[in-house]
Amino acid sequence: MPRTKAAKSDRSEATPEAGWRAVRWEDLEGWAGKKAVERGKTYQEEGRVENLAVTKDGDLLATVSGTDDYSTHVWLEGKGDRRRPESMCTCPVGYACKHAVATVVEYLKAIAAKREVPQADEDDPRWYDLDEPADEGYEDEPRPKRSRLATKEWDGRIRAHLQAMPQGELVETIWAIAKAAPEVYEGLRERVALQDLDPAGLVAEARREIKAATSVDPWRSHWDGEGELPDYRPAERVLRRLLEIGRADDVVALGRDLIKKGFRQVERSDDEGETVARLRRALAVVFEAVLKSSLPGPDRLMFTIDACLDEPLDVVDDAADAIFDAASPTDWAAAADVLSARLKALPAPGRDDYEARDRREVLADWFAEALEKAGREGELPALFESEARATGEREPLIAYLIDEGRLDDAEREAREALADKVGVEPGTASRLAKTLADLAARRRRWDVVAAHAAREFFNGPTVETFKALLKAAKKAGVEPAARAGALHFLRTGHMPYEWVESKSRPKPKAGKKPEAKPAEPSHLKVDPAWPLPVPDEVVALLRYAAGYAAFRPHVGVLIDIALDEGAIEQALDYYDALKIDAGMKPPIFHEDADRYADRLAEAATAAHPDRALKIYKAQLDRSLPIADPSAYERSARLLARMRPIHEALGRPAEWADLVASAREKYRNRPRFLEQLDRTLGRAAGKGGARTS
């Protein structure tokens, strides 16, 4: 959070850039989490970070557009190599959010591009926005002094006034404020409790704070940021105080209650993950206490494993790592015995009881890890085999067999498991097919590897799956024929093989003998020109997928492949076919052609400038009539892309006429005209359209 000048005194004297250059992606993920980092990177790429500025101390200030425009402040905390980002934002999350990540990424890219970032003004109104308390935000650091001169003057006046008051009058004033403002009262109450209560009183206070925090039903509106979130900070501070005075066992006991009630709260929460983040910070104190408690090693370990088993989401995170790292093989052995007994006591789950199966699988995973850490790896095969019988889940057993080099056994188990899962659990069946393909690769059976790659391609045609098929087919020595079959599929929608169902013969008429020839059984019909085998596991998957097959060309993928291979003319021909196909369908299908327009026009600019202009013009004609800011931006961007092509062809006046015509036709759209001015310049197209 923002800091006072005093809080900034421990900063390094190095240049602001040096500190930020040392920030790694791992640092950002450790601070904000992978999800926020990914969203932040996307926000930066979309150009949502505006008016970035940097203070003399290296603090970053920016406006980031999301549901609203948010003021965001990010700085580095700590010294040397241990510096980490901290932030404050006016968004509902308020801390370590995607807007803060986007700000950091924008600054790092500015540094890399040697782009100058302006210095933040002390009177920037965004400091004032950030100084307003967030509805439910956490403010774990001192707030900064208000930056405006008038505010600083009032700070001094109020402080001097309080210092001049007689003690009795000052007490009455503070008491009146506390009675009128619940948050002030609670702050004073907590302050007194932490300073004056004995251990028993602190335990009672902690219970009260845990109950208060966990009784909230958390929610947050995605649209307006309104909602109610639990505040775990008071409970966290009391637990920390108990730990400081050597009452680790009390913290552990309170932690059991916090885990039970907190996990229930997470299950009923309806927010953006804020409840999990807040509970996680409080639990960090509990796990720190577990490590310092009088619990025996095995009990410490089981306390932590039980928390991991019970968590509804990733709440425990890395807070328990220190306990796992400190556990000895003896501790893990004791935990393995406890987990083994629990596993044996569980009834075998029903085939469709996925919740019970998931619980059992997680328990079995912990049992397996405990056996490994205890040095009892010899018991793993029996565990995996018994779980395969109890739940039908053979993947752990297969992975173990592969690790042990028992490839024949692994292949047998994978084939049997795939036969069980096809049509029941398609995702599991696909993973098992991938395992069989990997086993074939280990044995250098490239035709089988290519057969699996072909199934992946036909199941999901993309440039990537096409390349994977050709790579495998090349190793099998059949690349040309495989390529021909793949392209035929993309052009027609027909695979080189199809599942043919058995047709029952009609009943013979009365008085006639039935034909001796039996009905032809269901089978896979393979095109003789197809060069690859069709293993049994692929046949099983194809039979299941036959009912979902859609025989249609994949012209978009053909365009992608042609562009990837630099065949621009071929891509343009495919694009023309795609436009014809879209023209015979409802308008929604036009998006298929529109998706490729910009890429094709850009690729065709050098060798086929007139074709590029034709594509851009068609897109412009579709975009101009739409009265929407995003359409205005797209129209202006299309005109900007057309400009250098017209100039290269010696036809700049043609482009000017195009802009002038758009200005004239849509002169009643001021926001559109403003967008043209911003993108093209105010003078562009204002000379009037030429008349012939």
XYZ file of C-alpha atoms in Angstrom:
692
model
C 0.000 0.000 0.000
C 1.111 3.626 -0.292
C 3.569 4.690 2.332
C 4.418 7.885 4.219
C 7.761 9.548 3.586
C 9.075 7.894 6.726
C 8.114 4.501 5.385
C 10.048 5.246 2.204
C 13.316 5.963 3.986
C 14.591 2.380 3.644
C 14.627 2.472 -0.130
C 17.724 1.730 -2.121
C 19.606 4.705 -3.536
C 19.916 2.922 -6.884
C 18.123 4.354 -9.898
C 14.403 3.521 -10.114
C 14.967 1.639 -13.356
C 17.532 -0.684 -11.775
C 15.066 -1.955 -9.199
C 12.366 -2.635 -11.758
C 14.772 -4.311 -14.193
C 15.434 -6.937 -11.508
C 11.748 -7.884 -11.283
C 11.071 -11.317 -12.818
C 7.848 -12.978 -13.914
C 8.183 -15.322 -10.946
C 8.229 -12.274 -8.643
C 5.010 -10.970 -10.166
C 3.328 -14.392 -9.939
C 4.432 -14.794 -6.333
C 3.000 -11.375 -5.533
C -0.245 -11.248 -7.527
C -0.780 -14.881 -8.578
C -0.652 -16.455 -12.034
C -4.226 -15.516 -12.911
C -3.724 -11.815 -12.185
C -0.395 -11.808 -14.051
C -1.944 -13.338 -17.169
C -4.843 -10.872 -17.070
C -2.460 -7.980 -16.434
C -0.303 -8.919 -19.438
C -3.439 -9.042 -21.584
C -4.556 -5.619 -20.319
C -1.147 -4.151 -21.214
C -1.195 -5.717 -24.673
C -4.671 -4.275 -25.249
C -3.359 -0.776 -24.519
C -5.387 -0.263 -21.355
C -2.536 1.421 -19.432
C -2.618 5.189 -19.892
C -0.766 8.222 -18.535
C 2.030 6.179 -16.974
C 4.317 8.247 -14.761
C 7.165 7.485 -12.358
C 8.194 9.293 -9.175
C 11.760 10.140 -8.175
C 11.664 7.117 -5.857
C 10.603 4.800 -8.681
C 6.919 4.503 -7.782
C 4.663 3.913 -10.775
C 1.389 5.768 -11.269
C -1.026 4.959 -14.083
C -4.640 4.888 -15.156
C -5.811 1.424 -16.231
C -9.138 0.949 -17.963
C -11.307 -2.003 -16.946
C -14.933 -1.961 -15.870
C -14.047 1.644 -15.002
C -10.893 3.771 -15.189
C -8.787 2.882 -12.145
C -5.908 4.834 -10.618
C -3.071 2.431 -9.856
C 0.057 2.941 -7.735
C 2.847 0.331 -7.681
C 6.173 0.430 -5.866
C 9.003 -1.844 -4.753
C 9.312 -2.795 -1.085
C 12.389 -4.070 0.736
C 16.108 -3.940 0.033
C 18.627 -5.533 -2.305
C 17.614 -8.745 -4.018
C 14.620 -9.174 -1.704
C 12.611 -6.270 -3.145
C 9.067 -7.132 -4.092
C 6.200 -5.201 -5.673
C 3.406 -3.705 -3.616
C 0.438 -1.792 -4.920
C -2.753 0.099 -4.342
C -5.580 0.495 -6.840
C -9.007 2.104 -6.830
C -10.520 -1.099 -8.291
C -12.658 -3.391 -6.090
C -9.738 -5.756 -5.426
C -7.487 -2.898 -4.360
C -4.232 -4.819 -3.955
C -1.993 -7.019 -6.149
C -4.565 -6.804 -8.944
C -4.373 -7.215 -12.715
C -4.306 -3.416 -13.103
C -1.139 -3.223 -10.997
C 0.468 -6.015 -13.028
C -0.446 -4.232 -16.273
C 1.212 -1.061 -14.949
C 4.440 -2.923 -14.144
C 4.509 -4.639 -17.549
C 3.918 -1.308 -19.311
C 6.840 0.280 -17.441
C 9.169 -2.666 -18.108
C 8.356 -2.500 -21.817
C 8.952 1.251 -21.802
C 12.388 0.657 -20.263
C 13.192 -2.047 -22.804
C 12.148 0.234 -25.673
C 14.103 3.154 -24.132
C 10.877 5.123 -24.137
C 10.877 8.059 -21.764
C 8.329 7.889 -18.963
C 7.305 11.286 -17.551
C 7.859 12.120 -13.902
C 4.766 11.946 -11.715
C 3.431 15.294 -10.578
C 3.027 15.658 -6.824
C -0.348 17.270 -7.420
C -1.604 14.611 -9.838
C -5.311 14.113 -8.959
C -4.825 10.353 -9.065
C -2.908 10.536 -5.774
C -6.049 12.065 -4.331
C -8.173 9.216 -5.721
C -5.828 6.660 -4.198
C -5.969 8.421 -0.848
C -9.694 7.703 -0.561
C -10.344 4.550 1.506
C -11.562 1.580 -0.528
C -14.867 0.017 0.546
C -13.454 -3.317 1.610
C -9.815 -3.019 0.654
C -6.977 -4.054 2.882
C -4.561 -1.332 3.862
C -1.733 -3.116 5.626
C 0.771 -0.266 5.317
C 0.642 3.379 6.454
C -1.242 5.586 4.033
C 0.659 8.365 2.237
C 0.259 11.986 3.172
C -2.153 13.717 0.878
C -0.258 15.333 -1.932
C -2.239 18.532 -2.348
C -0.922 21.585 -0.577
C -4.258 22.457 1.015
C -4.590 18.964 2.432
C -1.099 19.130 3.945
C -1.959 22.423 5.584
C -5.079 20.926 7.123
C -3.110 17.931 8.366
C -0.851 20.321 10.252
C -3.723 22.368 11.628
C -5.618 19.324 12.901
C -2.522 17.831 14.492
C -1.656 21.107 16.225
C -5.238 21.446 17.436
C -5.201 17.961 18.985
C -1.834 18.567 20.633
C -3.129 21.755 22.225
C -6.248 20.156 23.706
C -6.308 19.298 27.445
C -6.072 15.548 28.018
C -9.607 15.204 29.333
C -11.102 17.100 26.421
C -8.958 15.083 23.976
C -10.215 11.818 25.501
C -13.842 12.934 25.233
C -13.315 14.023 21.615
C -11.762 10.699 20.617
C -14.469 8.811 22.498
C -17.215 10.726 20.682
C -15.581 10.010 17.322
C -15.220 6.306 18.211
C -18.872 6.012 19.211
C -19.941 7.667 15.950
C -17.600 5.668 13.694
C -17.701 1.868 14.189
C -14.416 1.349 12.338
C -12.640 3.739 14.719
C -14.188 1.993 17.725
C -13.086 -1.424 16.458
C -9.597 -0.112 15.801
C -9.293 1.215 19.353
C -10.791 -1.977 20.782
C -8.253 -4.101 18.955
C -5.416 -1.813 20.060
C -6.447 -2.159 23.701
C -6.876 -5.916 23.366
C -3.445 -6.440 21.876
C -1.759 -4.349 24.567
C -3.715 -5.127 27.720
C -5.326 -8.578 27.511
C -3.712 -11.643 29.044
C -3.307 -14.811 26.913
C -6.767 -16.097 27.846
C -8.282 -12.763 26.888
C -6.399 -12.756 23.592
C -7.688 -16.255 22.819
C -11.240 -15.099 23.487
C -10.657 -12.031 21.325
C -9.293 -14.211 18.510
C -12.369 -16.441 18.672
C -14.583 -13.375 18.443
C -12.698 -12.020 15.431
C -12.709 -15.407 13.674
C -16.449 -15.682 14.206
C -16.993 -12.140 12.927
C -14.926 -12.730 9.783
C -16.287 -16.173 8.914
C -19.934 -15.242 9.486
C -19.892 -12.974 6.426
C -21.474 -14.322 3.229
C -18.962 -12.958 0.687
C -20.072 -11.552 -2.647
C -18.838 -9.037 -5.155
C -20.671 -7.666 -8.194
C -18.593 -7.896 -11.351
C -20.455 -4.936 -12.826
C -20.253 -2.214 -10.206
C -17.790 -3.567 -7.625
C -20.399 -3.521 -4.865
C -20.395 -6.360 -2.364
C -19.430 -7.596 1.076
C -16.150 -9.313 1.894
C -14.747 -10.715 5.142
C -12.072 -8.751 6.981
C -9.572 -11.236 8.408
C -7.027 -8.613 9.465
C -8.185 -8.265 13.087
C -8.089 -12.057 13.576
C -4.707 -12.206 11.847
C -3.269 -9.532 14.154
C -4.522 -11.213 17.331
C -3.158 -14.577 16.179
C 0.164 -12.909 15.406
C 0.237 -11.351 18.883
C -0.405 -14.748 20.500
C 2.430 -16.228 18.472
C 4.755 -13.407 19.512
C 4.180 -14.113 23.212
C 4.904 -17.810 22.765
C 1.343 -19.166 22.599
C 1.797 -21.225 19.419
C -0.395 -24.063 20.736
C -3.274 -21.625 21.257
C -2.866 -20.378 17.692
C -2.967 -23.969 16.386
C -6.161 -24.674 18.330
C -7.725 -21.480 17.000
C -6.447 -22.396 13.558
C -8.539 -25.559 13.521
C -11.647 -23.434 14.012
C -10.483 -20.925 11.412
C -9.846 -23.664 8.844
C -13.221 -25.308 9.405
C -15.272 -22.112 9.249
C -13.094 -20.378 6.670
C -13.286 -23.265 4.209
C -17.081 -23.330 4.546
C -17.126 -19.611 3.831
C -15.009 -20.058 0.699
C -17.463 -22.692 -0.561
C -20.370 -20.255 -0.346
C -18.463 -17.170 -1.560
C -19.395 -15.448 -4.803
C -16.548 -13.070 -5.534
C -13.417 -12.716 -7.666
C -11.187 -14.702 -5.296
C -10.789 -12.000 -2.654
C -12.075 -14.238 0.154
C -9.503 -16.930 -0.650
C -6.686 -14.369 -0.727
C -7.684 -12.877 2.632
C -8.164 -16.212 4.368
C -4.833 -17.413 2.983
C -2.982 -14.550 4.690
C -4.543 -15.369 8.050
C -3.769 -19.076 7.649
C -0.108 -18.262 7.059
C 0.108 -17.307 10.755
C -1.536 -20.601 11.733
C 0.955 -22.723 9.788
C 3.825 -20.692 11.194
C 2.464 -21.552 14.638
C 2.189 -25.258 13.752
C 5.928 -25.310 13.100
C 6.619 -23.690 16.492
C 4.034 -25.676 18.452
C 4.522 -28.593 20.834
C 2.816 -30.969 18.394
C 4.935 -34.043 17.538
C 6.296 -34.121 13.990
C 3.714 -36.605 12.656
C 0.857 -34.558 14.124
C 2.192 -31.349 12.571
C 2.343 -33.093 9.237
C -1.165 -34.551 9.492
C -2.584 -31.177 10.592
C -1.247 -29.723 7.356
C -2.223 -32.635 5.113
C -5.756 -32.546 6.519
C -5.979 -28.848 5.686
C -4.894 -29.599 2.117
C -7.409 -32.451 1.883
C -10.259 -30.258 3.102
C -9.544 -27.042 1.191
C -12.267 -26.273 -1.370
C -9.882 -24.209 -3.503
C -6.162 -23.476 -3.442
C -6.355 -21.801 -0.039
C -3.355 -23.310 1.747
C -1.064 -22.534 -1.215
C 2.615 -22.395 -0.214
C 1.977 -21.390 3.423
C 2.517 -25.004 4.497
C 5.737 -25.592 2.546
C 7.918 -25.041 5.613
C 6.090 -27.827 7.470
C 6.492 -30.258 4.586
C 10.169 -29.350 4.253
C 10.778 -29.887 7.978
C 9.069 -33.305 8.119
C 11.411 -36.275 8.549
C 11.042 -39.687 6.846
C 9.740 -40.975 10.185
C 7.046 -38.281 10.197
C 6.051 -39.194 6.655
C 5.953 -42.893 7.568
C 3.535 -42.188 10.420
C 1.406 -40.053 8.108
C 1.409 -42.860 5.524
C 0.021 -45.280 8.109
C -2.782 -42.866 9.018
C -3.654 -42.253 5.366
C -3.555 -45.980 4.609
C -6.080 -46.685 7.352
C -8.364 -43.938 6.072
C -8.149 -45.236 2.517
C -9.036 -48.771 3.579
C -12.035 -47.474 5.513
C -13.501 -45.742 2.469
C -16.102 -47.701 0.489
C -15.461 -48.168 -3.216
C -17.182 -45.285 -5.053
C -19.914 -45.952 -7.566
C -19.138 -45.555 -11.259
C -21.035 -42.260 -11.486
C -20.179 -40.946 -8.014
C -17.519 -38.529 -9.235
C -17.342 -36.562 -5.994
C -16.519 -39.674 -3.949
C -14.005 -40.762 -6.577
C -12.290 -37.381 -6.504
C -12.021 -37.458 -2.700
C -10.544 -40.943 -2.809
C -8.081 -40.025 -5.569
C -6.796 -37.014 -3.622
C -6.390 -39.141 -0.492
C -4.556 -41.812 -2.504
C -2.261 -39.161 -4.001
C -1.265 -37.982 -0.521
C -0.740 -41.587 0.574
C 1.551 -42.148 -2.423
C 3.541 -39.002 -1.643
C 3.873 -40.033 1.996
C 5.202 -43.448 0.951
C 7.773 -41.815 -1.326
C 8.933 -39.339 1.333
C 9.115 -42.161 3.876
C 11.342 -44.228 1.599
C 8.673 -46.915 1.191
C 8.435 -46.839 -2.614
C 8.125 -50.618 -2.670
C 4.531 -50.285 -1.459
C 3.489 -48.065 -4.375
C 2.622 -50.834 -6.900
C 0.190 -52.446 -4.474
C -1.407 -49.051 -3.790
C -1.827 -48.193 -7.466
C -3.190 -51.637 -8.323
C -5.691 -51.627 -5.462
C -6.878 -48.118 -6.394
C -7.239 -49.145 -10.029
C -9.546 -51.965 -8.908
C -11.469 -49.771 -6.478
C -11.996 -46.713 -8.686
C -11.165 -47.792 -12.224
C -8.496 -45.083 -12.370
C -5.386 -46.680 -13.835
C -3.409 -43.606 -14.848
C -1.284 -43.487 -11.651
C -0.455 -47.186 -12.109
C 0.409 -46.637 -15.770
C 2.669 -43.688 -14.927
C 4.430 -45.782 -12.277
C 4.953 -48.685 -14.692
C 6.445 -46.325 -17.273
C 8.802 -44.825 -14.687
C 9.902 -48.340 -13.773
C 10.552 -49.187 -17.424
C 7.795 -51.809 -17.563
C 6.527 -50.603 -20.926
C 4.684 -53.790 -21.934
C 2.693 -53.755 -18.696
C 2.032 -50.029 -19.068
C 0.773 -50.490 -22.631
C -1.516 -53.348 -21.617
C -3.011 -51.334 -18.760
C -3.439 -48.265 -20.983
C -5.274 -50.241 -23.671
C -7.621 -51.842 -21.157
C -8.265 -48.523 -19.445
C -8.969 -46.771 -22.742
C -11.490 -49.436 -23.710
C -13.292 -48.800 -20.396
C -13.290 -45.000 -20.727
C -14.280 -44.497 -24.383
C -17.796 -43.090 -24.487
C -17.830 -42.628 -20.701
C -14.947 -40.241 -20.012
C -13.701 -38.867 -23.351
C -11.080 -36.667 -21.717
C -9.527 -39.604 -19.876
C -9.670 -41.699 -23.053
C -7.794 -38.999 -24.985
C -5.092 -38.819 -22.304
C -4.683 -42.589 -22.433
C -4.388 -42.428 -26.228
C -1.647 -39.827 -25.776
C 0.102 -42.194 -23.359
C -0.030 -44.984 -25.940
C 1.410 -42.614 -28.545
C 4.252 -41.718 -26.164
C 4.947 -45.407 -25.565
C 5.082 -45.960 -29.329
C 7.572 -43.098 -29.638
C 9.795 -44.670 -26.966
C 9.897 -47.782 -29.136
C 10.418 -45.751 -32.335
C 7.202 -47.057 -33.891
C 6.764 -43.900 -35.917
C 3.837 -45.160 -37.989
C 1.810 -45.629 -34.798
C 2.923 -42.217 -33.510
C 1.811 -40.677 -36.810
C -1.521 -42.537 -36.626
C -2.213 -40.910 -33.257
C -1.104 -37.519 -34.602
C -3.544 -37.995 -37.489
C -6.415 -38.639 -35.085
C -5.518 -35.467 -33.168
C -5.485 -33.512 -36.434
C -8.801 -34.854 -37.716
C -10.338 -34.295 -34.293
C -9.093 -30.687 -34.057
C -7.601 -29.340 -37.288
C -5.190 -26.437 -36.743
C -1.822 -25.382 -38.106
C -0.196 -26.920 -35.027
C -1.877 -30.339 -35.336
C -1.191 -30.315 -39.106
C 2.519 -29.730 -38.480
C 2.598 -32.406 -35.784
C 1.072 -34.902 -38.227
C 3.589 -34.073 -40.968
C 6.502 -34.263 -38.522
C 5.443 -37.728 -37.342
C 4.629 -38.876 -40.894
C 8.079 -37.777 -42.041
C 9.683 -40.025 -39.429
C 7.453 -42.832 -40.670
C 8.540 -42.128 -44.256
C 5.051 -41.278 -45.550
C 4.892 -37.482 -45.343
C 3.696 -36.746 -48.938
C 0.771 -39.180 -48.792
C -0.191 -38.052 -45.277
C -0.097 -34.412 -46.380
C -2.321 -35.172 -49.369
C -4.855 -36.958 -47.164
C -4.840 -34.152 -44.606
C -5.391 -31.444 -47.231
C -8.188 -33.488 -48.818
C -9.875 -33.611 -45.416
C -9.553 -29.829 -44.983
C -11.005 -29.179 -48.445
C -13.894 -31.662 -48.253
C -14.445 -32.479 -44.590
C -14.037 -36.206 -45.276
C -11.460 -38.192 -43.320
C -9.564 -41.054 -44.973
C -11.546 -43.456 -42.828
C -15.114 -43.703 -41.599
C -17.060 -45.910 -39.246
C -19.637 -48.097 -41.007
C -22.433 -49.374 -38.787
C -23.892 -52.844 -39.278
C -27.173 -52.888 -41.180
C -29.735 -55.426 -40.037
C -31.260 -57.399 -42.895
C -35.050 -57.155 -43.389
C -37.171 -60.059 -42.231
C -37.911 -62.537 -45.061
C -41.410 -62.650 -46.449
C -43.699 -65.433 -45.360
C -42.849 -68.705 -47.024
C -39.308 -67.613 -47.987
C -36.097 -68.809 -46.451
C -33.806 -66.197 -44.914
C -30.598 -65.549 -46.828
C -27.652 -67.505 -45.586
C -25.348 -64.484 -45.892
C -25.062 -62.766 -42.473
C -25.272 -59.014 -42.014
C -21.950 -57.237 -42.425
C -20.586 -56.296 -38.982
C -19.751 -52.734 -38.000
C -16.251 -51.840 -39.117
C -13.838 -49.063 -39.986
C -13.533 -48.371 -43.688
C -10.090 -46.989 -44.608
C -9.177 -45.236 -47.856
C -6.567 -47.400 -49.613
C -4.515 -44.268 -50.359
C -4.129 -43.474 -46.656
C -0.558 -44.476 -45.697
C -0.886 -44.935 -41.945
C -2.175 -47.815 -39.824
C -5.195 -47.457 -37.566
C -4.354 -49.024 -34.170
C -7.121 -50.606 -32.110
C -7.196 -47.717 -29.648
C -7.660 -45.240 -32.510
C -10.454 -47.408 -33.933
C -12.221 -47.288 -30.557
C -11.954 -43.503 -30.409
C -13.096 -43.104 -34.004
C -16.121 -45.303 -33.383
C -17.147 -43.123 -30.455
C -16.551 -39.901 -32.429
C -18.454 -41.142 -35.496
C -21.757 -39.940 -34.081
C -20.396 -36.401 -33.727
C -18.668 -36.078 -37.101
C -19.485 -32.945 -39.111
C -18.504 -33.256 -42.751
C -17.609 -29.701 -43.675
C -14.566 -28.057 -45.244
C -12.082 -26.296 -42.984
C -11.206 -23.400 -45.274
C -10.012 -21.231 -42.401
C -7.373 -23.801 -41.485
C -6.300 -23.974 -45.139
C -5.783 -20.199 -45.060
C -3.753 -20.470 -41.851
C -1.562 -23.196 -43.350
C -1.021 -21.264 -46.585
C -0.031 -18.133 -44.662
C 2.259 -20.154 -42.413
C 3.958 -21.634 -45.484
C 4.195 -18.269 -47.257
C 1.805 -19.289 -50.049
C 0.023 -15.920 -50.264
C -1.739 -16.533 -53.588
C -3.060 -19.864 -52.329
C -4.300 -18.159 -49.154
C -6.092 -15.505 -51.227
C -7.819 -18.197 -53.297
C -8.984 -19.954 -50.142
C -10.183 -16.600 -48.760
C -12.297 -16.002 -51.867
C -13.881 -19.429 -51.364
C -14.541 -18.640 -47.716
C -16.270 -15.357 -48.638
C -18.485 -17.140 -51.156
C -19.408 -19.721 -48.515
C -20.152 -16.998 -45.943
C -22.259 -15.077 -48.455
C -24.705 -17.971 -48.623
C -25.126 -18.073 -44.842
C -26.576 -15.767 -42.156
C -24.491 -12.666 -41.245
C -22.959 -14.346 -38.190
C -20.904 -16.566 -40.508
C -19.297 -13.470 -42.069
C -17.083 -13.355 -38.984
C -15.216 -16.420 -40.277
C -14.106 -14.438 -43.319
C -13.573 -11.220 -41.350
C -11.183 -12.993 -38.976
C -8.697 -13.550 -41.790
C -9.117 -10.257 -43.631
C -6.528 -8.170 -41.777
C -3.900 -10.929 -41.748
C -4.368 -11.633 -45.446
C -4.304 -7.985 -46.454
C -1.113 -7.401 -44.477
C 0.526 -10.501 -45.975
C -0.542 -9.539 -49.513
C 0.537 -5.883 -49.344
C 3.999 -6.343 -50.867
C 3.222 -8.744 -53.726
C -0.478 -8.044 -54.301
C -1.190 -4.450 -53.162
C -4.425 -4.153 -55.147
C -5.784 -7.323 -53.537
C -4.792 -5.951 -50.133
C -6.657 -2.707 -50.825
C -9.696 -4.640 -52.009
C -9.790 -6.632 -48.772
C -9.332 -3.520 -46.621
C -12.029 -1.677 -48.598
C -14.520 -4.517 -48.123
C -13.868 -4.464 -44.390
C -14.192 -0.672 -44.332
C -17.548 -0.835 -46.107
C -18.768 -3.254 -43.432
C -17.424 -1.158 -40.557
C -18.387 2.406 -41.542
C -22.195 2.077 -41.207
C -21.928 0.804 -37.625
C -22.512 3.568 -35.061
C -20.306 2.276 -32.273
C -16.967 3.530 -30.796
C -15.220 0.222 -31.498
C -16.390 0.391 -35.135
C -15.151 3.989 -35.354
C -11.740 2.870 -34.148
C -11.658 -0.031 -36.606
C -12.664 2.171 -39.543
C -9.935 4.676 -38.724
C -7.384 1.881 -38.335
C -8.351 0.401 -41.722
C -7.953 3.782 -43.404
C -4.546 4.188 -41.762
C -3.427 0.822 -43.122
C -4.630 1.685 -46.622
C -2.738 4.977 -46.736
C 0.842 3.688 -47.349
C -0.429 1.213 -49.975
C -2.123 3.995 -51.950
C 1.025 6.099 -51.661
C 3.249 3.220 -52.836
C 0.967 2.792 -55.861
C 1.161 6.519 -56.602
C -2.519 7.061 -55.798
C -2.565 9.227 -52.648
C -5.470 11.317 -53.953
C -7.617 8.189 -54.103
C -7.029 7.640 -50.398
C -7.772 11.305 -49.604
C -11.058 11.013 -51.487
C -11.937 7.918 -49.486
C -11.369 9.736 -46.183
C -13.200 12.850 -47.358
C -16.155 10.750 -48.442
C -16.316 9.058 -45.028
C -16.149 12.435 -43.260
C -18.929 13.839 -45.416
C -21.231 10.821 -45.222
C -20.933 10.495 -41.439
C -20.524 14.162 -40.518
C -23.303 13.799 -37.942
C -21.102 11.449 -35.856
C -18.733 13.730 -33.892
C -17.072 10.844 -32.049
C -16.272 9.176 -35.374
C -14.749 12.405 -36.705
C -12.704 12.787 -33.514
C -11.423 9.227 -33.955
C -10.359 10.027 -37.537
C -8.514 13.116 -36.295
C -6.702 11.129 -33.611
C -5.710 8.292 -35.943
C -5.120 10.044 -39.274
C -4.441 13.639 -38.315
C -6.801 16.587 -38.470
C -5.894 17.536 -42.042
C -6.506 14.087 -43.558
C -9.369 14.115 -46.052
C -10.532 17.645 -45.176
C -9.779 19.088 -48.591
C -13.042 17.705 -49.899
C -13.600 14.821 -52.238
C -12.427 15.397 -55.799
C -14.968 15.510 -58.550
C -14.153 13.913 -61.845
